[in-house]
Short mmCIF file of C-alpha atoms in Angstrom, two decimals:
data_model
loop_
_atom_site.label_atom_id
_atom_site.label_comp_id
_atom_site.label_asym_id
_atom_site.label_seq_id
_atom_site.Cartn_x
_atom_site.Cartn_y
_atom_site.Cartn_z
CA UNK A 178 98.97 104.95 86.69
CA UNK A 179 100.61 102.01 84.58
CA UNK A 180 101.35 99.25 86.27
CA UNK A 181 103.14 95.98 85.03
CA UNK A 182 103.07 93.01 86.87
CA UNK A 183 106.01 90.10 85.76
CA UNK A 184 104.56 86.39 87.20
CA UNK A 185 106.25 82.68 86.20
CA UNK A 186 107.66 79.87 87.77
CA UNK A 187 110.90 80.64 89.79
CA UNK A 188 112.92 77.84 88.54
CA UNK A 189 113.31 76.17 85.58
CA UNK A 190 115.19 72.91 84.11
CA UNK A 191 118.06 73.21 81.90
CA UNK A 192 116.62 72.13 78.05
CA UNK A 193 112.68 73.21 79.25
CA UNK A 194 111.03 76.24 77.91
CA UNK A 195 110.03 79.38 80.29
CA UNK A 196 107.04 80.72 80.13
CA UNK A 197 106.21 84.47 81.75
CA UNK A 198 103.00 86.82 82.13
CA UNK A 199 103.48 89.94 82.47
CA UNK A 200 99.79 92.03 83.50
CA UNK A 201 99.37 95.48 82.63
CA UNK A 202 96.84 97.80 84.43
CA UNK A 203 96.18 101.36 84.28
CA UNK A 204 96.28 101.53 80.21
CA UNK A 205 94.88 99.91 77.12
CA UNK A 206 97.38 97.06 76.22
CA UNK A 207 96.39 97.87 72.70
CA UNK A 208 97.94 101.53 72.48
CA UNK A 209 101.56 100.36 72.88
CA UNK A 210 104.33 97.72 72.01
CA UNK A 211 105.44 96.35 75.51
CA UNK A 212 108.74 94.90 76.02
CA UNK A 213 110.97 92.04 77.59
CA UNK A 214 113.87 93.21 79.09
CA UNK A 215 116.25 90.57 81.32
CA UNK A 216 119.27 91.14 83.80
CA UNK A 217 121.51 88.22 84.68
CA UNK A 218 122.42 88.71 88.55
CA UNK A 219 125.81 90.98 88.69
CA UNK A 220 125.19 92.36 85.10
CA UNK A 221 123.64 94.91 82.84
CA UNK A 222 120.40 94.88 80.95
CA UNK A 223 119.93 92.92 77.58
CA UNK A 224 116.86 93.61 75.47
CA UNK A 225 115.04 90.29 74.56
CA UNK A 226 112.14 92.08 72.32
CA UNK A 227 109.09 93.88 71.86
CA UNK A 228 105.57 93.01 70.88
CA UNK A 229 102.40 94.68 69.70
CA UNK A 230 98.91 93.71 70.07
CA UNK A 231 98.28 92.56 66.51
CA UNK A 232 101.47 90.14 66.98
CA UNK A 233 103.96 92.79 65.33
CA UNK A 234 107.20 91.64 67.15
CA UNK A 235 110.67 93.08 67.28
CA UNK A 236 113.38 90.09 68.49
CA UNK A 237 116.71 90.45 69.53
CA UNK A 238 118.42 88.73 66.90
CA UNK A 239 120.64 86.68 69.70
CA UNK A 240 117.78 85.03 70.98
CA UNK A 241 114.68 85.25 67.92
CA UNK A 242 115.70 81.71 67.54
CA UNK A 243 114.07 80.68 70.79
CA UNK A 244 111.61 83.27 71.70
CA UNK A 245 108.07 84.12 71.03
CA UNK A 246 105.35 86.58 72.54
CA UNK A 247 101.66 86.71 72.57
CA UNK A 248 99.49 89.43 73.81
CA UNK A 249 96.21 88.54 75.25
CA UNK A 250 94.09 91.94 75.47
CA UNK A 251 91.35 90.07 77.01
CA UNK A 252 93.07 89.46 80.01
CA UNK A 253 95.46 92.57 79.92
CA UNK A 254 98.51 90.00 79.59
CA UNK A 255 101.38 90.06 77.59
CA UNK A 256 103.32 86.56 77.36
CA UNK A 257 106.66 85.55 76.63
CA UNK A 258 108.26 82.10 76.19
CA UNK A 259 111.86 80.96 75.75
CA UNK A 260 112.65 77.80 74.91
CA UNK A 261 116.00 75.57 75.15
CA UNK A 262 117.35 77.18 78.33
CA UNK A 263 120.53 76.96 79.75
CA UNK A 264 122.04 78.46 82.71
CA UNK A 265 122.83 81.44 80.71
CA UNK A 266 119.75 82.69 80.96
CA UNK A 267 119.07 82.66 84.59
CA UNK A 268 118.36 86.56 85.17
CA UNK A 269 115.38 88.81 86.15
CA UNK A 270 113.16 88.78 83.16
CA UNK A 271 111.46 92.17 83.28
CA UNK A 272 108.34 93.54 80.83
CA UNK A 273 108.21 97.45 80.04
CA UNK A 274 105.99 99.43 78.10
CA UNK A 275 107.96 100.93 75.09
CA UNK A 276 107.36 104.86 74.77
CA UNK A 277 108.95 106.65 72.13
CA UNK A 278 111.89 103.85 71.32
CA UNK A 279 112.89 104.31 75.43
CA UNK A 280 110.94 101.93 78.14
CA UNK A 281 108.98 103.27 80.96
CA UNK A 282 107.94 102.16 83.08
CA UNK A 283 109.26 98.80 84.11
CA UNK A 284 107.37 95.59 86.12
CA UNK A 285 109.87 94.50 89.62
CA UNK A 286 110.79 91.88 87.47
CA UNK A 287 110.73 88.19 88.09
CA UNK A 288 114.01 86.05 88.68
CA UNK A 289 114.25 82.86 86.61
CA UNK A 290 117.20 80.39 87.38
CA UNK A 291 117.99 77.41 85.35
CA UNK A 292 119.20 74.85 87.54
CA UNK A 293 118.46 71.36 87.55
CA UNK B 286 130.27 93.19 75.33
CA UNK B 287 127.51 95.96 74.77
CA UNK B 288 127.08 97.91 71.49
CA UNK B 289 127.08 100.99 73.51
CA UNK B 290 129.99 101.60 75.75
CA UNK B 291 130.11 103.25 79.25
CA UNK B 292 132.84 103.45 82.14
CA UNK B 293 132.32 100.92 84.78
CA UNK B 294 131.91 103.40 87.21
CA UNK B 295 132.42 107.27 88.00
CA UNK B 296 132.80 108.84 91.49
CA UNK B 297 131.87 111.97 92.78
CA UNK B 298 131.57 114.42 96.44
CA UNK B 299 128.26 115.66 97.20
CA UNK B 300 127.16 118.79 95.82
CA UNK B 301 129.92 117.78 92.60
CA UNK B 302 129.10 117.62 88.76
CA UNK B 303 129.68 114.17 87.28
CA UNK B 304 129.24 113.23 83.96
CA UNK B 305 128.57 109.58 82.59
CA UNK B 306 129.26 109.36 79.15
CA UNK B 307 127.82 106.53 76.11
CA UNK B 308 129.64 105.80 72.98
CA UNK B 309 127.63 104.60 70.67
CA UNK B 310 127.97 104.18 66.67
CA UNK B 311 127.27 104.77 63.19
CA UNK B 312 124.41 102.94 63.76
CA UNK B 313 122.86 104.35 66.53
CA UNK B 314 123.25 107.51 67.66
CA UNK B 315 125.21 108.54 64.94
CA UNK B 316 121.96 107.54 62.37
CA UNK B 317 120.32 110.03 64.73
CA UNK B 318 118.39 107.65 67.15
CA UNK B 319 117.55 109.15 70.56
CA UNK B 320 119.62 107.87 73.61
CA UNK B 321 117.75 107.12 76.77
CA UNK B 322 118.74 107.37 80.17
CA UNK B 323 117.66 105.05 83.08
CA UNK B 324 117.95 105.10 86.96
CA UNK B 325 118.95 101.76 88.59
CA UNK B 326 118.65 101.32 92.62
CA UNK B 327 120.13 97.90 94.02
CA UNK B 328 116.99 95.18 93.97
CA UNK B 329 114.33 97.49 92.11
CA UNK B 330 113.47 97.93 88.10
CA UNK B 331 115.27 100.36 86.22
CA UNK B 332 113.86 104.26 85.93
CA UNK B 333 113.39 106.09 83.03
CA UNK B 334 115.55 109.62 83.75
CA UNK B 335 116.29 110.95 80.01
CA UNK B 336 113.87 110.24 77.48
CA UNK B 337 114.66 111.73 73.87
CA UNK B 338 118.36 112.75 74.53
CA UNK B 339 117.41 115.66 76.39
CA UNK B 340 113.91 115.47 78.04
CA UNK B 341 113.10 114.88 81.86
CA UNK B 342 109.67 112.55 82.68
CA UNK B 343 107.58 114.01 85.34
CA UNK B 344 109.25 113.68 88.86
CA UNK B 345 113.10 113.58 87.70
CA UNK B 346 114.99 116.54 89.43
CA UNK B 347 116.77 119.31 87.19
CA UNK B 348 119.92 118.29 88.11
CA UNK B 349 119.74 115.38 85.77
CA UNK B 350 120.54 116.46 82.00
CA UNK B 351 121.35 114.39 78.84
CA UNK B 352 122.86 115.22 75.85
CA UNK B 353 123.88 113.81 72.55
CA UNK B 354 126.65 115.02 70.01
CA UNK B 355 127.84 112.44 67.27
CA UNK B 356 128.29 109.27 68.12
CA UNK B 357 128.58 110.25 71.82
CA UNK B 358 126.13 110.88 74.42
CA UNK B 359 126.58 111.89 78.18
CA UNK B 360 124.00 111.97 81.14
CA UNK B 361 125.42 115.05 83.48
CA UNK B 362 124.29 115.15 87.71
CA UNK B 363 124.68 118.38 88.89
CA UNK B 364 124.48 118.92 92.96
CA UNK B 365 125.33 115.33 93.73
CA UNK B 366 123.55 114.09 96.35
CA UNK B 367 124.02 110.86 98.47
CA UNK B 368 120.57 109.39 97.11
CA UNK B 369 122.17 109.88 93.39
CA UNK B 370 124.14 106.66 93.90
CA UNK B 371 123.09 104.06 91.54
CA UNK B 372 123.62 102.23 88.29
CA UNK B 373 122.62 104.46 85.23
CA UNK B 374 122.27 102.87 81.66
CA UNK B 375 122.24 104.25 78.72
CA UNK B 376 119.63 103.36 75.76
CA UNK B 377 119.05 103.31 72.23
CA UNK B 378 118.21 102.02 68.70
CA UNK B 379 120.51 99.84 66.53
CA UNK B 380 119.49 100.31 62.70
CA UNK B 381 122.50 97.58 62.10
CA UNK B 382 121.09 94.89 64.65
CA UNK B 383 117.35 95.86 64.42
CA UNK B 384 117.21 96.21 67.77
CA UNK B 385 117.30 97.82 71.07
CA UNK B 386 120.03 98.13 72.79
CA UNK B 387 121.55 99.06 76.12
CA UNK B 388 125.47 99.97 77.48
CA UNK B 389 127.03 98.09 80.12
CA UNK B 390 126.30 100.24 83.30
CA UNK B 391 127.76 102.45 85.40
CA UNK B 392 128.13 102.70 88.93
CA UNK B 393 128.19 105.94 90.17
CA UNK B 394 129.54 106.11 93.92
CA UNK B 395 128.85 109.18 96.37
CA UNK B 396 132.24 109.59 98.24
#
């Protein structure tokens, strides 16, 4: 079955960029956009963007300013990074597989807090 | 504030019918964009529950049903059960912002 798995570094400076991997087994990375999806503890679910292999990417027009994705189908990986961060953006960052404009099914998610 | 808009939270007795509705926009579901349905448990990743305004993924019980009429959508839980408690989003396309978008949430307790 699909499986998505979010990895990065836990903590992260105010002003420093965030860099997260999220690995996807179970189904060609090039058949689908995949998504970033993030949850601030306490709070609801904000859509950051989606990408496609061939670099084709969808950004939330919030945050385009200061995010970009890669996909690396080599290593099954698909990469976002954020830069300028400030506490606001401390939340679980999660990747998703995009099906039919809806998102199924979702990595556990990684928490990212922005703390000095 | 989210483009779509749901209660906080609904409450319901076991074995009761609750509804959870969405109101979206022009934009949205009124341009005829699908609304999507998802499944949160405390501490684990969102479930998908509706797909396509109407249609159940593999796995996802018959008392779940979505529907979609104007700018309004509505998931409905039939036969309430204690496991049912969770935070259920709603989910869509924005043809004004581009983007995808989600409502706030809402908590649906088991009394």
């Amino acid at each position: 079955q699909v499986q998505l798995q979010e990895s990065g570094p836990g903590l992260v400076k105010p002003s420093e960029t965030l860099s997260l991997t999220c690995h996807v087994s179970g189904v060609s990375i090039t058949n689908y956009y995949w998504s970033w999806i993030r949850q601030p503890p306490g709070k609801g679910l904000e859509w950051i963007g989606n990408v496609y292999h061939s670099g084709n990417a969808n950004y939330n027009p919030s945050l385009k300013s200061r995010v970009t994705f890669s996909v690396d189908t080599g290593k099954k990986e698909v990469t976002l990074k954020m830069t300028s961060l400030t506490a606001a953006d401390t939340a679980v960052y999660y990747c998703a597989r995009v099906v039919a404009e809806g998102f199924d099914p979702w990595g556990q998610g990684t928490l990212v807090t922005v703390s000095s | 504030q989210s483009v779509l808009t749901q209660p906080p939270s609904v409450s319901g007795a076991p074995g009761q019918r609750v509804i959870i509705p969405c109101t979206g926009t022009s934009s949205n579901f009124g341009a005829g964009y699908d609304v999507h349905w998802y499944q949160q448990v405390p501490a684990t990743p969102p479930k998908l529950l509706i797909y396509g305004t109407t249609n159940r993924p593999s796995g996802v019980p018959d008392r779940f049903s979505g529907s979609k009429s104007g700018t309004s959508a509505s998931l409905a839980i039939t036969g309430l059960q204690t496991e049912d408690e969770a935070d259920y989003y709603c989910q869509s396309y924005d043809a004004s912002l581009r983007g995808w978008v989600f409502g706030g949430g809402t908590k649906l307790t088991v009394l």
